């Protein structure tokens, strides 16, 4: 893994209540930052594992809020997203 900021880009969560995997690409990161898009309005994005929901989550993000996961070898394939407003988006970057 090379050092330096990498952008995974915008991830769409098209349907509220339906989980979306952060990525299916195998990579290991030192840090992953997830930011709820400013255009999400009143929508909330939930960050967690494969069981994430509006009732079970590691982070709850309103528009423009972010959550950073840090460690030595984070596999982003284990991170899932959900929302309470269809069409919500997040921006994702990693080191």
Coordinates of N, CA and C in Angstrom, one line a residue, residues 5-76:
X5 N -3.1 10.3 0.5 CA -4.6 10.4 0.5 C -5.1 9.8 -0.9
X6 N -6.1 9.0 -0.8 CA -6.7 8.4 -1.9 C -8.2 8.7 -1.8
X7 N -8.9 8.9 -2.9 CA -10.3 9.2 -3.0 C -11.0 8.0 -3.5
X8 N -11.9 7.5 -2.7 CA -12.8 6.4 -3.2 C -14.0 7.0 -3.9
X9 N -14.3 8.3 -3.6 CA -15.3 9.1 -4.3 C -16.6 9.1 -3.7
X10 N -17.6 9.5 -4.5 CA -19.0 9.6 -4.0 C -19.7 8.2 -4.1
X11 N -20.3 7.8 -3.0 CA -21.1 6.6 -3.0 C -22.5 6.9 -2.7
X12 N -23.4 6.4 -3.6 CA -24.8 6.7 -3.5 C -25.5 5.6 -2.7
X13 N -26.4 6.0 -1.9 CA -27.3 5.0 -1.1 C -28.7 5.2 -1.7
X14 N -29.0 4.4 -2.7 CA -30.2 4.7 -3.5 C -31.5 4.5 -2.8
X15 N -31.6 3.6 -1.8 CA -32.8 3.2 -1.2 C -32.7 3.2 0.3
X16 N -33.5 4.0 1.0 CA -33.5 4.0 2.5 C -33.8 2.6 3.0
X17 N -33.1 2.1 4.0 CA -33.4 0.8 4.6 C -32.7 -0.3 3.9
X18 N -31.9 0.0 2.8 CA -31.2 -1.1 2.0 C -29.7 -0.8 2.1
X19 N -29.0 -1.7 2.8 CA -27.6 -1.5 3.0 C -26.8 -1.4 1.7
X20 N -25.7 -0.6 1.7 CA -24.8 -0.5 0.6 C -23.4 -0.7 1.2
X21 N -22.6 -1.6 0.5 CA -21.2 -1.9 0.9 C -20.3 -0.8 0.4
X22 N -19.4 -0.3 1.3 CA -18.6 0.8 1.0 C -17.8 0.5 -0.3
X23 N -17.2 -0.7 -0.5 CA -16.6 -1.1 -1.7 C -16.5 -2.6 -1.7
X24 N -16.3 -3.1 -2.9 CA -16.0 -4.5 -3.0 C -14.5 -4.8 -3.4
X25 N -13.8 -3.7 -3.5 CA -12.4 -3.8 -3.9 C -11.5 -4.1 -2.7
X26 N -10.6 -5.1 -2.9 CA -9.7 -5.5 -1.8 C -8.6 -4.4 -1.6
X27 N -8.5 -3.8 -0.5 CA -7.4 -2.9 -0.2 C -7.4 -2.8 1.4
X28 N -6.3 -2.4 1.9 CA -6.1 -2.2 3.3 C -5.7 -0.7 3.5
X29 N -6.4 -0.1 4.5 CA -6.2 1.3 4.8 C -5.8 1.5 6.2
X30 N -5.1 2.6 6.4 CA -4.7 3.0 7.8 C -5.8 3.9 8.4
X31 N -6.6 4.5 7.5 CA -7.6 5.4 8.0 C -8.7 5.6 6.8
X32 N -9.9 5.6 7.2 CA -11.0 5.8 6.2 C -11.9 6.9 6.8
X33 N -12.2 7.9 5.9 CA -13.0 9.0 6.3 C -14.3 9.0 5.5
X34 N -15.5 9.0 6.1 CA -16.7 9.0 5.4 C -17.5 10.3 5.8
X35 N -17.8 11.1 4.8 CA -18.5 12.4 5.0 C -19.9 12.4 4.3
X36 N -20.9 12.7 5.1 CA -22.3 12.8 4.5 C -22.3 14.0 3.6
X37 N -22.8 13.8 2.4 CA -22.9 14.9 1.4 C -23.8 16.0 1.9
X38 N -23.4 17.2 1.5 CA -24.2 18.4 2.0 C -25.6 18.5 1.3
X39 N -25.8 17.8 0.2 CA -27.1 17.8 -0.4 C -28.0 16.8 0.1
X40 N -27.7 16.1 1.2 CA -28.5 15.1 1.8 C -29.7 15.7 2.6
X41 N -29.7 17.0 2.8 CA -30.8 17.6 3.4 C -31.0 17.1 4.8
X42 N -32.2 16.6 5.1 CA -32.6 16.1 6.4 C -32.2 14.6 6.6
X43 N -31.7 14.0 5.5 CA -31.3 12.6 5.6 C -30.2 12.3 6.5
X44 N -30.2 11.2 7.1 CA -29.2 10.7 8.0 C -28.6 9.4 7.4
X45 N -27.2 9.4 7.4 CA -26.5 8.2 6.9 C -26.0 7.4 8.1
X46 N -26.2 6.1 8.1 CA -25.7 5.3 9.2 C -24.5 4.4 8.7
X47 N -23.5 4.4 9.5 CA -22.3 3.7 9.1 C -22.1 2.5 10.1
X48 N -21.8 1.3 9.6 CA -21.6 0.2 10.5 C -21.1 -1.0 9.7
X49 N -21.4 -2.2 10.2 CA -21.0 -3.5 9.5 C -22.2 -3.9 8.7
X50 N -22.2 -5.2 8.3 CA -23.2 -5.8 7.4 C -24.6 -5.8 8.0
X51 N -24.7 -5.5 9.3 CA -26.0 -5.4 9.9 C -26.5 -4.0 10.2
X52 N -25.8 -3.0 9.7 CA -26.1 -1.6 9.9 C -27.6 -1.3 9.6
X53 N -28.2 -0.5 10.5 CA -29.5 0.0 10.2 C -29.7 1.3 11.0
X54 N -30.9 1.9 10.9 CA -31.2 3.1 11.7 C -31.2 2.8 13.2
X55 N -31.3 1.6 13.6 CA -31.3 1.2 15.0 C -29.9 0.7 15.5
X56 N -29.1 0.2 14.6 CA -27.8 -0.4 15.0 C -26.7 0.1 14.1
X57 N -25.8 1.0 14.6 CA -24.8 1.6 13.8 C -23.6 2.0 14.7
X58 N -22.5 2.3 14.0 CA -21.3 2.8 14.7 C -21.3 4.3 14.6
X59 N -21.8 4.9 13.6 CA -21.9 6.4 13.4 C -23.2 6.8 12.7
X60 N -23.7 7.9 13.1 CA -24.9 8.5 12.6 C -24.6 9.9 12.0
X61 N -24.6 10.1 10.7 CA -24.1 11.3 10.1 C -25.2 12.1 9.4
X62 N -25.4 13.4 9.9 CA -26.2 14.3 9.2 C -25.4 15.0 8.1
X63 N -26.0 15.8 7.2 CA -25.3 16.4 6.1 C -24.0 17.2 6.6
X64 N -22.9 17.0 5.9 CA -21.6 17.6 6.2 C -20.9 17.1 7.5
X65 N -21.5 16.1 8.1 CA -20.8 15.4 9.3 C -19.9 14.3 8.7
X66 N -18.8 14.0 9.5 CA -17.9 13.0 9.0 C -17.6 12.0 10.2
X67 N -17.1 10.9 9.8 CA -16.7 9.8 10.7 C -15.4 9.2 10.2
X68 N -14.4 9.1 11.0 CA -13.1 8.5 10.6 C -12.8 7.3 11.4
X69 N -12.4 6.2 10.7 CA -12.0 5.0 11.3 C -10.5 4.9 11.1
X70 N -9.8 4.6 12.2 CA -8.3 4.5 12.1 C -7.8 3.2 12.7
X71 N -6.7 2.7 12.1 CA -6.2 1.5 12.6 C -4.9 1.1 11.7
X72 N -4.5 -0.1 11.8 CA -3.3 -0.5 11.0 C -3.6 -1.2 9.7
X73 N -4.8 -1.9 9.6 CA -5.1 -2.5 8.4 C -6.7 -2.7 8.3
X74 N -7.3 -1.6 7.9 CA -8.8 -1.6 7.9 C -9.2 -2.1 6.5
X75 N -10.1 -3.0 6.4 CA -10.7 -3.5 5.2 C -12.0 -2.8 4.9
X76 N -12.1 -1.9 4.0 CA -13.3 -1.2 3.7 C -14.4 -2.0 3.2

